Coordinates of C-alpha atoms and ligand atoms in Angstrom, one line a residue:
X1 CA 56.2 79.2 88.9
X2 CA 53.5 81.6 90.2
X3 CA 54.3 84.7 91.2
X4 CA 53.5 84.7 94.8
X5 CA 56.3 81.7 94.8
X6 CA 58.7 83.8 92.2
X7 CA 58.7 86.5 94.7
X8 CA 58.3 85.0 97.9
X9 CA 61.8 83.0 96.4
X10 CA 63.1 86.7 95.7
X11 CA 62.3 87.9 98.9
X12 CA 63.7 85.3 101.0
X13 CA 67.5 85.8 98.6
X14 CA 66.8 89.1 99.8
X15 CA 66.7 88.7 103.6
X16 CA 68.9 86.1 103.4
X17 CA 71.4 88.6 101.8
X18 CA 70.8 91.0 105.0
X19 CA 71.0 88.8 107.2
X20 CA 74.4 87.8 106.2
X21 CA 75.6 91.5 105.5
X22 CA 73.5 92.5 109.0
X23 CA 75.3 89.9 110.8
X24 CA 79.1 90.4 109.9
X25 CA 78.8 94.3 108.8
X26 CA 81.4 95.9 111.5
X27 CA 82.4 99.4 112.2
X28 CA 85.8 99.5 112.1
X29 CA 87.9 102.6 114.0
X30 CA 90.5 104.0 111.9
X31 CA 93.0 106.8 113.4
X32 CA 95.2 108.7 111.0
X33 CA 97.2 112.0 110.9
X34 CA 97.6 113.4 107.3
X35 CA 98.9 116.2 105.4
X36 CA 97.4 117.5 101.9
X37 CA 94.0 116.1 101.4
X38 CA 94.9 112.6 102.7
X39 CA 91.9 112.6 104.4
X40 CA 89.2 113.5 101.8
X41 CA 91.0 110.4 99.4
X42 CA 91.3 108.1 102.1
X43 CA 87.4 108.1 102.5
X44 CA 87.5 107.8 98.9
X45 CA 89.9 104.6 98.9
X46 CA 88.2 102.7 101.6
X47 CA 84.7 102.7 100.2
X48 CA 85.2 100.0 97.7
X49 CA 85.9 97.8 100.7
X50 CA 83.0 98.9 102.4
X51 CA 80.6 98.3 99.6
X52 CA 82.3 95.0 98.9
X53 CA 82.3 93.9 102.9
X54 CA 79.4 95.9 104.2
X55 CA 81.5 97.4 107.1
X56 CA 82.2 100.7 107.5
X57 CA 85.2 102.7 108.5
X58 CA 85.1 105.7 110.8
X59 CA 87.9 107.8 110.8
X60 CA 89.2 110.0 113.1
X61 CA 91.7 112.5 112.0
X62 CA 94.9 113.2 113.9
X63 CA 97.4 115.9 114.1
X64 CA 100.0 116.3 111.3
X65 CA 102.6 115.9 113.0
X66 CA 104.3 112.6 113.3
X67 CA 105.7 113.3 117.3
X68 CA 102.2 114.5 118.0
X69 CA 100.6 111.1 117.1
X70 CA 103.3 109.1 118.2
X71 CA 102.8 110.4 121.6
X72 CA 99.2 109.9 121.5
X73 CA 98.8 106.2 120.5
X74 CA 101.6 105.4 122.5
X75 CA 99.2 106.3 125.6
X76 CA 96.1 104.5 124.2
X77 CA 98.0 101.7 123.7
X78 CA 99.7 101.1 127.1
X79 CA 96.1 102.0 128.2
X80 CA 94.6 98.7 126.4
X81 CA 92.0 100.9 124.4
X82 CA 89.5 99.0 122.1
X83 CA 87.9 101.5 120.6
X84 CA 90.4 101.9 117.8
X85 CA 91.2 99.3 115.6
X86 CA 93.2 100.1 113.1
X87 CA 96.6 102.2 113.5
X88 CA 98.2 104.3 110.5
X89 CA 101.5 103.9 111.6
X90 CA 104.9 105.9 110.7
X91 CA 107.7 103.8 109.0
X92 CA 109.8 104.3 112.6
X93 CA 107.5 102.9 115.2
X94 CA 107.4 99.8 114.6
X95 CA 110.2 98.4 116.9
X96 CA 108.3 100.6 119.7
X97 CA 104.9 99.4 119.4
X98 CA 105.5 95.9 117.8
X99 CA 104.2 94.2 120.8
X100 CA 100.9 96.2 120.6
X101 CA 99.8 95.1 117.4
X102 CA 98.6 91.6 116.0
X103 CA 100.9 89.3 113.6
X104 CA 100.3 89.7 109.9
X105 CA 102.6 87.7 109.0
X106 CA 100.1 84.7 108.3
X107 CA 97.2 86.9 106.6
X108 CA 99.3 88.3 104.5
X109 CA 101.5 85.3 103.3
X110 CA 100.2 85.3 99.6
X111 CA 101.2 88.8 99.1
X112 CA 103.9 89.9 100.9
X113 CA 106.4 88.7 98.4
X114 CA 104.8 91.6 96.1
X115 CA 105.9 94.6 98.5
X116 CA 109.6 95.9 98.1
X117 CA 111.3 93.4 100.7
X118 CA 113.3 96.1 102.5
X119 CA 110.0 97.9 103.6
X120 CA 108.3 94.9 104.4
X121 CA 111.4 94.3 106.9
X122 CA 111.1 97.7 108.4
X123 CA 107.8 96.6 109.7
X124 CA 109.2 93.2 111.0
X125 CA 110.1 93.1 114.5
X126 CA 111.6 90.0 115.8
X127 CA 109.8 88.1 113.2
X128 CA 106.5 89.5 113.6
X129 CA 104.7 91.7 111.0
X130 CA 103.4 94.7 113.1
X131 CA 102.3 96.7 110.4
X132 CA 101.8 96.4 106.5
X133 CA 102.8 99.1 104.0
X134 CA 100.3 101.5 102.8
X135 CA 102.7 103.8 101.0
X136 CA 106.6 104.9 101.3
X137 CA 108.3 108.1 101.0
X138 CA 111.1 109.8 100.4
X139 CA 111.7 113.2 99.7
X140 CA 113.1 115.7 96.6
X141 CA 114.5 119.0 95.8
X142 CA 111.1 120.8 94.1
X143 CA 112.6 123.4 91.9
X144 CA 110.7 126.3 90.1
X145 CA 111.6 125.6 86.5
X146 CA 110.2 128.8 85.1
X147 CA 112.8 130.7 87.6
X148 CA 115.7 128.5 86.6
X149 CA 115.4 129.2 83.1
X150 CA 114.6 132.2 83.9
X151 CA 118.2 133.2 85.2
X152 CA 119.6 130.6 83.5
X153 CA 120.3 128.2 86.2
X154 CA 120.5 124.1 85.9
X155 CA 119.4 122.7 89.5
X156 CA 121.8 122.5 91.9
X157 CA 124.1 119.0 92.3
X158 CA 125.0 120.3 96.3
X159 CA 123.7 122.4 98.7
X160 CA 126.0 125.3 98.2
X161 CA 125.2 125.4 94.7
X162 CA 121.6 125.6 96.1
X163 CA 121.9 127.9 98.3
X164 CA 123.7 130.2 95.9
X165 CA 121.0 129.9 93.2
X166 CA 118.6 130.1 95.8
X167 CA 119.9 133.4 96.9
X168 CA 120.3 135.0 93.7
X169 CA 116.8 134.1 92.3
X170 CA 115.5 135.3 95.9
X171 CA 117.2 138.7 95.4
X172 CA 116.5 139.6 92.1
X173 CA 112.8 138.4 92.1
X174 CA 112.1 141.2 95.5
X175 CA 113.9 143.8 93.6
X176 CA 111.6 142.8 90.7
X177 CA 108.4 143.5 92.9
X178 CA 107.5 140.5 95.0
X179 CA 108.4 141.5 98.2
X180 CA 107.6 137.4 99.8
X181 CA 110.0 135.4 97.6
X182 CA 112.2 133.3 99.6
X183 CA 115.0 130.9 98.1
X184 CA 114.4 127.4 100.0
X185 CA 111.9 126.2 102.3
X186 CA 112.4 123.4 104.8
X187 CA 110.9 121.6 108.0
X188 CA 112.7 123.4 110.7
X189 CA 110.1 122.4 113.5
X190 CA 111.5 120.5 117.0
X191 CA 110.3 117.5 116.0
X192 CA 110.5 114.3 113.9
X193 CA 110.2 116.1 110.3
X194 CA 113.4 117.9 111.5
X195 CA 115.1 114.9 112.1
X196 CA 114.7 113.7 108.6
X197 CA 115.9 116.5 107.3
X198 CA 118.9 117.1 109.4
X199 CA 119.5 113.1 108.8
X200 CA 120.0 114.7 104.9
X201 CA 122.0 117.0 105.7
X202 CA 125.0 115.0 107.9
X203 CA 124.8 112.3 105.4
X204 CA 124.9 114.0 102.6
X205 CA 128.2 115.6 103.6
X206 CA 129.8 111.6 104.7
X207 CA 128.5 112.1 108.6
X208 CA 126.8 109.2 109.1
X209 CA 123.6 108.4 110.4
X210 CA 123.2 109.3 113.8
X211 CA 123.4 106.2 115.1
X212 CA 125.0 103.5 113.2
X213 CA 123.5 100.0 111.8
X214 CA 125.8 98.3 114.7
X215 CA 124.8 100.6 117.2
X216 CA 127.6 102.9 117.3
X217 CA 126.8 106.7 118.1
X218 CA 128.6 108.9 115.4
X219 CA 126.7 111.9 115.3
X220 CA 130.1 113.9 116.9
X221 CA 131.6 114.6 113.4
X222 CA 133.1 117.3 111.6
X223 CA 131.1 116.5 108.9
X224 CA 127.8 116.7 110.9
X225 CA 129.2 119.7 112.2
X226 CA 129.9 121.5 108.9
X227 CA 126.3 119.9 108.0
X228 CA 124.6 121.4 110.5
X229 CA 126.4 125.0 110.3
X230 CA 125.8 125.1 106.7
X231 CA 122.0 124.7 107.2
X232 CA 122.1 127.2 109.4
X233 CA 123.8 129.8 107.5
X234 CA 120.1 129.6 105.7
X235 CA 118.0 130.5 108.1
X236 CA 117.3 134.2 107.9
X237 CA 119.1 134.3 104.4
X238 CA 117.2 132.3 101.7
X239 CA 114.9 130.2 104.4
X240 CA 112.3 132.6 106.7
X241 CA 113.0 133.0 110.3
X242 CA 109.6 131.2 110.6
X243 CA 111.3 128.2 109.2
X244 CA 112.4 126.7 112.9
X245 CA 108.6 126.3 113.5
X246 CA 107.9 125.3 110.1
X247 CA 106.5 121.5 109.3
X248 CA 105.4 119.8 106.2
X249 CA 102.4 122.1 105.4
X250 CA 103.6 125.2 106.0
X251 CA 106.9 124.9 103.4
X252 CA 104.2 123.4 101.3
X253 CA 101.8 126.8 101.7
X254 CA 104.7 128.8 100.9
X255 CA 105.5 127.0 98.1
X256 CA 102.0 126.0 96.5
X257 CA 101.2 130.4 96.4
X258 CA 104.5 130.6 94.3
X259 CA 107.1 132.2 96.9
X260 CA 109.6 129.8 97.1
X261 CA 112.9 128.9 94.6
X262 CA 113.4 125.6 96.2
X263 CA 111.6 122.9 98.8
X264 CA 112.7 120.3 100.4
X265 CA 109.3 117.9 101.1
X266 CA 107.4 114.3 100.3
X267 CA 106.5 113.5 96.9
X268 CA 103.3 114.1 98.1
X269 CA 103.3 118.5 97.1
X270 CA 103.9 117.1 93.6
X271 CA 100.2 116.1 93.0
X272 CA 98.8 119.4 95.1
X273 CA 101.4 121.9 93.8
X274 CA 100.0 120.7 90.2
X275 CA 96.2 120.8 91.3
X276 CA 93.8 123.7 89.9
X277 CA 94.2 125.8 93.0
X278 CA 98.0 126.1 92.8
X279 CA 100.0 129.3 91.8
X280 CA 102.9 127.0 90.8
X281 CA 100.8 124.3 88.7
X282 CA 103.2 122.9 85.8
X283 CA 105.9 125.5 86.7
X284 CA 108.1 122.8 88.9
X285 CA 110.2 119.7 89.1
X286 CA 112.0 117.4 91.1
X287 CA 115.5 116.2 91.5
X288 CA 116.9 114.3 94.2
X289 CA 118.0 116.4 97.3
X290 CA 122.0 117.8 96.8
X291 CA 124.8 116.6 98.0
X292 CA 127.6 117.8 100.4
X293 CA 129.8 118.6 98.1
X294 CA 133.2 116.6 98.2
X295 CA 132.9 113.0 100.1
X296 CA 129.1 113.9 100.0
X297 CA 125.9 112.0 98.1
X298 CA 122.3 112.9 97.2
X299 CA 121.0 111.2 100.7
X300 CA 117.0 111.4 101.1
X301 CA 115.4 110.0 104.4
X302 CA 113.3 107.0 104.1
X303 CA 109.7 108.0 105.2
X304 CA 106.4 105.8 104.6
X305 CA 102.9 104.7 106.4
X306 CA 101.6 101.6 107.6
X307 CA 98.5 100.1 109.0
X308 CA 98.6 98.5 112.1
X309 CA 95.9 96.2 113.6
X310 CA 95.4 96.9 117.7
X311 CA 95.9 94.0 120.0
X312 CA 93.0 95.5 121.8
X313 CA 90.6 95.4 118.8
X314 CA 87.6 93.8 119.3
X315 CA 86.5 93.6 115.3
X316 CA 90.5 92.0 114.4
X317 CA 89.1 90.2 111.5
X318 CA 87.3 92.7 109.7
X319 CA 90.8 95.2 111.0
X320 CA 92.7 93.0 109.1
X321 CA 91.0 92.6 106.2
X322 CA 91.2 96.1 105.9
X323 CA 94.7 96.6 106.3
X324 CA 95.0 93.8 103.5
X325 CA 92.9 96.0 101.5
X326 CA 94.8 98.8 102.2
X327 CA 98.1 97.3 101.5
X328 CA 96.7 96.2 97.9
X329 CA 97.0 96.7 94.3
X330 CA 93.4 98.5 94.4
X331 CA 94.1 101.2 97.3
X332 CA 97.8 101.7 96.9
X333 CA 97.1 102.5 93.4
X334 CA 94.2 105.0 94.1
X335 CA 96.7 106.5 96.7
X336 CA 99.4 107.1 93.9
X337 CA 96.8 108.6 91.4
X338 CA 94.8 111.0 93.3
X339 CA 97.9 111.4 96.3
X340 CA 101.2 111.1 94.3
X341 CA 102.3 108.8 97.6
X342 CA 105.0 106.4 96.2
X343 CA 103.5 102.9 96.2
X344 CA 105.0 99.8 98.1
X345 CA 104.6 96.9 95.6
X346 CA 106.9 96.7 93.1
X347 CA 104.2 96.5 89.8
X348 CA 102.7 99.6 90.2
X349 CA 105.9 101.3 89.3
X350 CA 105.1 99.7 85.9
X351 CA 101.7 100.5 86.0
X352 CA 101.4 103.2 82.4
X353 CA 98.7 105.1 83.9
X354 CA 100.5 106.0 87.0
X355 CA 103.6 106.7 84.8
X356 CA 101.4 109.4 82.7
X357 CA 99.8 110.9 85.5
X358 CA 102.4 111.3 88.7
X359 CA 105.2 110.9 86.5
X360 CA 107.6 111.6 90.1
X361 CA 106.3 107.7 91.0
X362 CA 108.5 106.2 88.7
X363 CA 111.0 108.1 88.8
X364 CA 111.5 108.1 92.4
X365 CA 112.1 104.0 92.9
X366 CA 115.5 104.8 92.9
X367 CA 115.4 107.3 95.5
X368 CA 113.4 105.8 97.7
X369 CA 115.2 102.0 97.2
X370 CA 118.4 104.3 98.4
X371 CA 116.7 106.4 101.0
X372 CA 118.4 106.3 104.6
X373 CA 116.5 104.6 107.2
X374 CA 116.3 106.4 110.6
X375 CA 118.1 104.6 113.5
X376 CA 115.1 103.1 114.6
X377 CA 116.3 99.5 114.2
X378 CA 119.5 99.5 116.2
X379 CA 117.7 101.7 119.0
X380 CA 114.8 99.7 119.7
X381 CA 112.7 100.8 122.2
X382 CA 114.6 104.1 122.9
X383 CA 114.1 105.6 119.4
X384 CA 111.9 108.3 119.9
X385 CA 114.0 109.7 122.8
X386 CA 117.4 109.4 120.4
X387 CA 115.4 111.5 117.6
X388 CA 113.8 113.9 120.1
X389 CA 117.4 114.4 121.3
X390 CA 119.0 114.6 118.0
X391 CA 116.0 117.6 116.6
X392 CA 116.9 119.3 119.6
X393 CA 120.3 119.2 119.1
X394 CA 119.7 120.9 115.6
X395 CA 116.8 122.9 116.3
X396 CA 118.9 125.0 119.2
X397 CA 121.9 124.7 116.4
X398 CA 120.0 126.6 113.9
X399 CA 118.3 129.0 116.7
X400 CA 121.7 129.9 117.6
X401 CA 121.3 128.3 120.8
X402 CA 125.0 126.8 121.3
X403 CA 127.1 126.3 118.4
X404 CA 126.8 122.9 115.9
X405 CA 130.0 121.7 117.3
X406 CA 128.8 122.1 121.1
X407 CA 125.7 121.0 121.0
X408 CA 126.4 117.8 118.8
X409 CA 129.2 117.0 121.6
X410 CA 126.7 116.7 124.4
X411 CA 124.1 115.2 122.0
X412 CA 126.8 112.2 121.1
X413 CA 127.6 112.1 125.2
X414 CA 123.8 111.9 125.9
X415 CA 123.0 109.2 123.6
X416 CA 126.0 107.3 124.9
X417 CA 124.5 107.3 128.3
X418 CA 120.8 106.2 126.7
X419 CA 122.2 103.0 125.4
X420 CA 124.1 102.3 128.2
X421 CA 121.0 102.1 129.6
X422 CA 119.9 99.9 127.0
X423 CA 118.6 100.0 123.8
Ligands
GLC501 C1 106.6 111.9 106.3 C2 107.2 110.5 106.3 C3 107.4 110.0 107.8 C4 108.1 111.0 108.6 C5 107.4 112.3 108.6 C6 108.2 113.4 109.3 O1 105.2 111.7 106.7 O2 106.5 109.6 105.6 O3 108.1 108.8 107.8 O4 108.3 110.6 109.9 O5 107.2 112.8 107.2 O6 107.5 114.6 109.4

C-alpha cells in the first residue's frame, strides 16, 4: 500500500471517528447542591464518562441546603424547564417529584439488583424508578479521641452521658486556655437538616417518627417531649447560641479547626476532618449517635442522593446514560475514596481499598441499613410541608419560643388537619 492510500485510509478512520463523536457529543446540564468539596470531585468523577462518550457535563452548583434546592427545582419543574437535564436529588423527594422525572426502571434493569433494595425502593414511586442512587447517608457521633483519653472518658452510649462528657471536657479545656471550645455541635437551622436531627432525637428516646409508616401522626409524646427539652438544655451550655442557625458546614468548620468535643454530621467530615488542612486530622472517631437512655436506641436518620433525569430534557438519552454512570461501580467508588460518601451497592462495602482508606464505609452498613427513613412515604405529596412544620416546631422549642410540650401539641393538631386534607 502506498502511502498516499495508507494515509488517505487513516484519515478517513479519522473523520469518520469525528463524525460519529461530533454527531452524538451532547452537553448535558447537571444541577447539584453540595457540601465539602463535592463539587471539585464531582467534576473529577464525571470525566471518565465524558472521555469515554464525548459529552460533556456542565454543572451548576446549588445552595447547600437541601430546603433551598427543593424549593428551587420544584419551580423549574412545574415550569417545564429544558435546560436542565439531570437532577441530584435528596433521598425525600421522590414521592413529590416522581411525576417529573423519566422511568429508569427499564435502563437500569441489569443493575438494579446490585444496589441495597431498600434504597432502590425509596426512589420507587408507584412503580416508577424516579431517581437512581448515587450515594446514602447516615450520620455518627464524631468524637475527639485525643480529649477522651485525655480525661479518661469512653464515648458516650446516650445523650446524657454526652452531654455530661461534653460539658466537662468543654469546661476544663477554656480554663486550660482555649477560650472557643464547645462540647457538641449540631444542625440547629429551620430547615430540613434540623429535621433529621430532631428525627434522632424523639426516636432515640421510643417517640416515634413523626409520622408513622400507616400514616398515623405521633409526634405528641412524652417521649418527643422529653427529646426535644433535653436538646434544648444544650443550647447555650455545650452547643453555641449560633447553633439554631447552624447547618452542615458550619458544625463542620467548628469542628475541622479543633473546637468541638462532639459532632453530630454525614460521614462525609470524616474524609475532610482527616485531610491536610485539618486541625483535627487523625485525632477523631465515630460511633453511632446515643441513645435516649431507657426504652431508647442508637437511631440515625437515613439521608442519601440520587440522580434524576428531567421529563423536560431534551438530551434524555445521553441524561440517562449518565445517571447509569453515576449510579455505577466506577463513580460510586471514586465518590467513597476521595468523598467518604457511603456507597449504594452492596460490593463496594467489600471493596479492600475502600476498607483501608475510609475505614467509616464499612463500618457504617449497619447504620445506615438501620437508619430511620423520614415520613416521606406515608405523606406523599404533602411531605415538605409536614417537615417544614415539624423544624419549626423544634426550632421555636430550642429558641425558647413556647415550650416542647406546647408547641409539639399544635404541631400534632396541625398535621392532623394536613392529612385530612389529604396526603
Ligand atoms: C444530607 C442527607 C440528606 C438530608 C440533608 C439534610 O445531605 O444526605 O438526605 O436531607 O443532609 O441537611
Amino acid at each position: 500500500m502506498t502511502f498516499r492510500i495508507k494515509s488517505l485510509i487513516a484519515g478517513s478512520a479519522l473523520f469518520a471517528v469525528l463524525a460519529a463523536t461530533a454527531v452524538k457529543a451532547e452537553e448535558i446540564t447537571y444541577v447539584s447542591g453540595a457540601v465539602g468539596n463535592d463539587l471539585e470531585i464531582f467534576k473529577q468523577i464525571v470525566k471518565p464518562w465524558e472521555e469515554k462518550t464525548g459529552n460533556k457535563v456542565t454543572l451548576v452548583p446549588m445552595p447547600a441546603s437541601t430546603t433551598d434546592q427543593f424549593g428551587q427545582y420544584r419551580l423549574w419543574l412545574a415550569a417545564g424547564n429544558s435546560d436542565i437535564d439531570v437532577y441530584q436529588t435528596d433521598v425525600i423527594w421522590a414521592p413529590q417529584l416522581a411525576d417529573q422525572f423519566v422511568d429508569l426502571k427499564d435502563a437500569a434493569k441489569d443493575v438494579i439488583k446490585d444496589h441495597f433494595p431498600s434504597i432502590i425502593e425509596s426512589q420507587t414511586v408507584n412503580g416508577k424508578l424516579a431517581a437512581l442512587p448515587y450515594f446514602t447517608d447516615a450520620p455518627a457521633l464524631y468524637y475527639r479521641k485525643d480529649l477522651l483519653e485525655k480525661y479518661g472518658k469512653q464515648p458516650p452510649k446516650t445523650w446524657d452521658e454526652m452531654a455530661a462528657i461534653a460539658k466537662e471536657i468543654q469546661d476544663k479545656e477554656r480554663e486550660g486556655g482555649n477560650k472557643d471550645m464547645w462540647g457538641f455541635v449540631f444542625q440547629g437551622n429551620a430547615y430540613e437538616g434540623l429535621t433529621c436531627d430532631a428525627l434522632e432525637w424523639v426516636k432515640s428516646h421510643g417517640g416515634g417518627q413523626i409520622v408513622e409508616p400507616d400514616g398515623t401522626v405521633s409526634i405528641n409524646n412524652e417521649k418527643a417531649v422529653k427529646a426535644l427539652e433535653t436538646a434544648k438544655s444544650w443550647v447555650g451550655s455545650i452547643s453555641p447560641d449560633g447553633s439554631l442557625a447552624y447547618q452542615e458546614e458550619d458544625t463542620r468548620g467548628i469542628w475541622q479547626k479543633g473546637n468541638a468535643v462532639f459532632m453530630r454530621n454525614w460521614p462525609y467530615a470524616y474524609a475532610l476532618g482527616n485531610g491536610e488542612d485539618s486541625a483535627v486530622k487523625g485525632k477523631f472517631e465515630t460511633v453511632a449517635l446515643p441513645s435516649g437512655g431507657e426504652g431508647g436506641q442508637s437511631a440515625a436518620t437515613l439521608g442519601g442522593w440520587n440522580v434524576a433525569v428531567s421529563k423536560y430534557s431534551k438530551h434524555q438519552e445521553a441524561a440517562i446514560s449518565l445517571a447509569l454512570y453515576l449510579s455505577g461501580p466506577e463513580a460510586q467508588k471514586m465518590n467513597a475514596l476521595l468523598a467518604s460518601h457511603l456507597p449504594t451497592l452492596q460490593a463496594l462495602y467489600d471493596d479492600p481499598e475502600i476498607k483501608e482508606k475510609q475505614p467509616i464505609i464499612p463500618q457504617w452498613k449497619e447504620v445506615f441499613l438501620n437508619a430511620v427513613p423520614r415520613p416521606s412515604a406515608p405523606t406523599k405529596g404533602k411531605y415538605n410541608e409536614v417537615s417544614s412544620k415539624f423544624w419549626s416546631a423544634v426550632h421555636d422549642t430550642l429558641s425558647g419560643k413556647g415550650t416542647a410540650a406546647e408547641n409539639l401539641e399544635v404541631l400534632q393538631a396541625d398535621l392532623e388537619e394536613l392529612k385530612g386534607s389529604g396526603w
